[in-house]
C-alpha positions in Angstrom: 140.5 10.5 176.8 143.0 13.4 177.2 144.7 11.5 179.9 145.6 8.9 177.3 146.1 11.0 174.2 148.3 13.7 175.8 151.1 11.4 177.0 151.0 9.6 173.6 151.3 12.9 171.8 154.2 14.1 174.0 155.9 10.8 173.2 155.4 11.3 169.5 156.9 14.8 169.7 159.9 13.5 171.6 160.3 10.7 169.0 160.0 13.1 166.2 163.0 15.0 167.6 165.0 11.8 167.9 165.0 11.6 171.7 166.2 8.5 173.4 163.9 5.8 174.8 164.3 7.0 178.4 163.3 10.5 177.4 160.2 9.2 175.5 159.2 7.0 178.5 159.6 10.1 180.7 157.3 12.0 178.4 154.7 9.3 178.6 154.9 9.2 182.4 155.3 12.9 183.0 151.8 13.5 184.5 151.5 10.2 186.4 152.5 11.5 189.8 150.6 14.7 189.5 147.4 13.1 188.2 147.3 9.7 189.9 147.8 10.2 193.6 144.7 8.9 195.2 143.5 6.9 198.2 144.9 3.8 196.4 148.2 5.3 195.2 150.4 7.6 197.3 153.1 9.8 195.7 155.8 7.6 197.3 154.2 4.5 195.9 154.0 5.9 192.4 157.6 7.2 192.6 158.8 3.7 193.7 156.9 2.0 190.9 158.3 4.3 188.2 161.9 3.9 189.6 161.6 0.1 189.8 160.1 -0.3 186.3 161.9 2.4 184.4 164.9 3.5 186.4 166.1 6.5 188.4 166.8 8.6 185.3 163.2 8.4 184.2 161.9 9.1 187.7 164.3 12.1 188.0 162.9 13.6 184.8 159.3 12.9 185.8 159.8 14.6 189.2 161.5 17.6 187.6 158.3 18.3 185.6 155.8 17.4 188.2 153.9 20.3 189.7 154.2 20.1 193.5 151.3 20.8 195.8 153.5 21.6 198.8 156.8 23.3 199.3 159.8 21.7 201.1 158.4 23.1 204.4 155.1 21.3 203.9 153.1 24.5 203.2 150.5 24.2 200.5 151.2 26.2 197.4 148.7 28.5 195.8 148.2 27.9 192.0 150.6 30.8 191.2 153.2 29.4 193.7 152.9 26.0 192.1 153.8 27.5 188.7 156.6 29.6 190.2 158.0 26.5 192.0 157.9 24.6 188.7 159.9 27.2 186.8 162.4 27.5 189.6 163.0 23.8 189.8 163.7 23.6 186.1 167.1 25.1 187.1 168.0 21.7 188.6 166.4 19.7 185.8 168.5 17.5 183.5 168.3 17.8 179.7 165.9 14.9 179.6 163.4 16.7 181.8 163.8 19.9 179.8 162.9 18.0 176.6 159.8 16.6 178.4 158.9 20.0 179.6 159.1 21.5 176.1 157.2 18.7 174.5 154.5 18.8 177.1 154.0 22.5 176.8 154.2 22.3 173.0 151.4 19.7 172.8 149.2 21.6 175.4 149.6 24.9 173.6 148.9 23.4 170.2 145.8 21.7 171.7 144.5 25.0 172.9 145.1 26.5 169.4 143.3 23.6 167.8 140.3 24.1 170.1 140.3 27.8 169.4 140.3 27.2 165.6 137.3 24.8 165.9 135.0 27.0 167.9 132.9 30.0 167.3 133.0 31.0 171.0 136.7 31.3 171.9 135.8 32.5 175.4 134.4 29.1 176.1 137.9 27.6 175.6 139.6 30.1 177.8 137.1 29.6 180.7 138.5 26.1 181.1 141.6 27.6 182.6 141.5 29.1 186.1 144.0 31.8 184.9 141.9 32.7 181.9 143.3 33.7 178.6 145.9 36.2 179.8 147.2 34.0 182.6 147.3 30.9 180.4 149.2 32.7 177.6 151.5 34.3 180.2 152.3 30.7 181.6 153.3 29.3 178.2 155.5 32.4 177.5 157.0 32.0 181.0 157.9 28.4 180.4 159.4 29.1 177.0 161.4 32.1 178.4 162.6 30.0 181.4 163.8 27.2 179.1 165.6 29.8 176.9 167.1 31.4 180.0 168.5 28.0 181.0 170.1 27.9 177.6 168.1 24.9 176.5 168.6 25.4 172.8 167.3 22.1 171.4 165.5 22.2 168.0 162.1 21.9 169.7 162.5 25.4 171.1 161.9 26.9 167.6 158.6 25.1 167.4 157.7 26.0 171.0 158.4 29.7 170.4 156.3 29.8 167.2 153.4 28.1 169.0 153.6 30.5 172.0 153.7 33.4 169.6 150.5 32.1 167.9 148.9 31.8 171.3 149.8 35.4 172.0 148.2 36.5 168.8 144.8 34.9 169.2 
């Protein structure tokens, strides 16, 4: 179910902020390459399908916010290296991709907060994340800080900052 509801919620957030159709479509598709590579669908196949159906602009935004498993040299990334690579590559991302990044992280962080509010055992929520509470909160702060460093000053940043602060306070 989260594989369906998360992209829909990212699209709703982007629509709420008045983003154009290509940005909303990019938001819907932002996890496809990361989550759908399998024996039936290669990364190249998925990239080709996205480009042919939705255009190069959408593919560029999706690729900019896709966590890579390997570096340019073919070396496999550790989980921390994947996150660092993501943050570094935001430097080359276009505004559409930055919107998708912000909406994705906003929805994910709010989902964590909602789960924490509905449970007695908050530790059970944090154990879902390999990085635990501290690493997960640090990740969301790092993404927000990186977007701010890139001077992405879209209205969504106010909401993202408030959400990250709430995460830091739980």
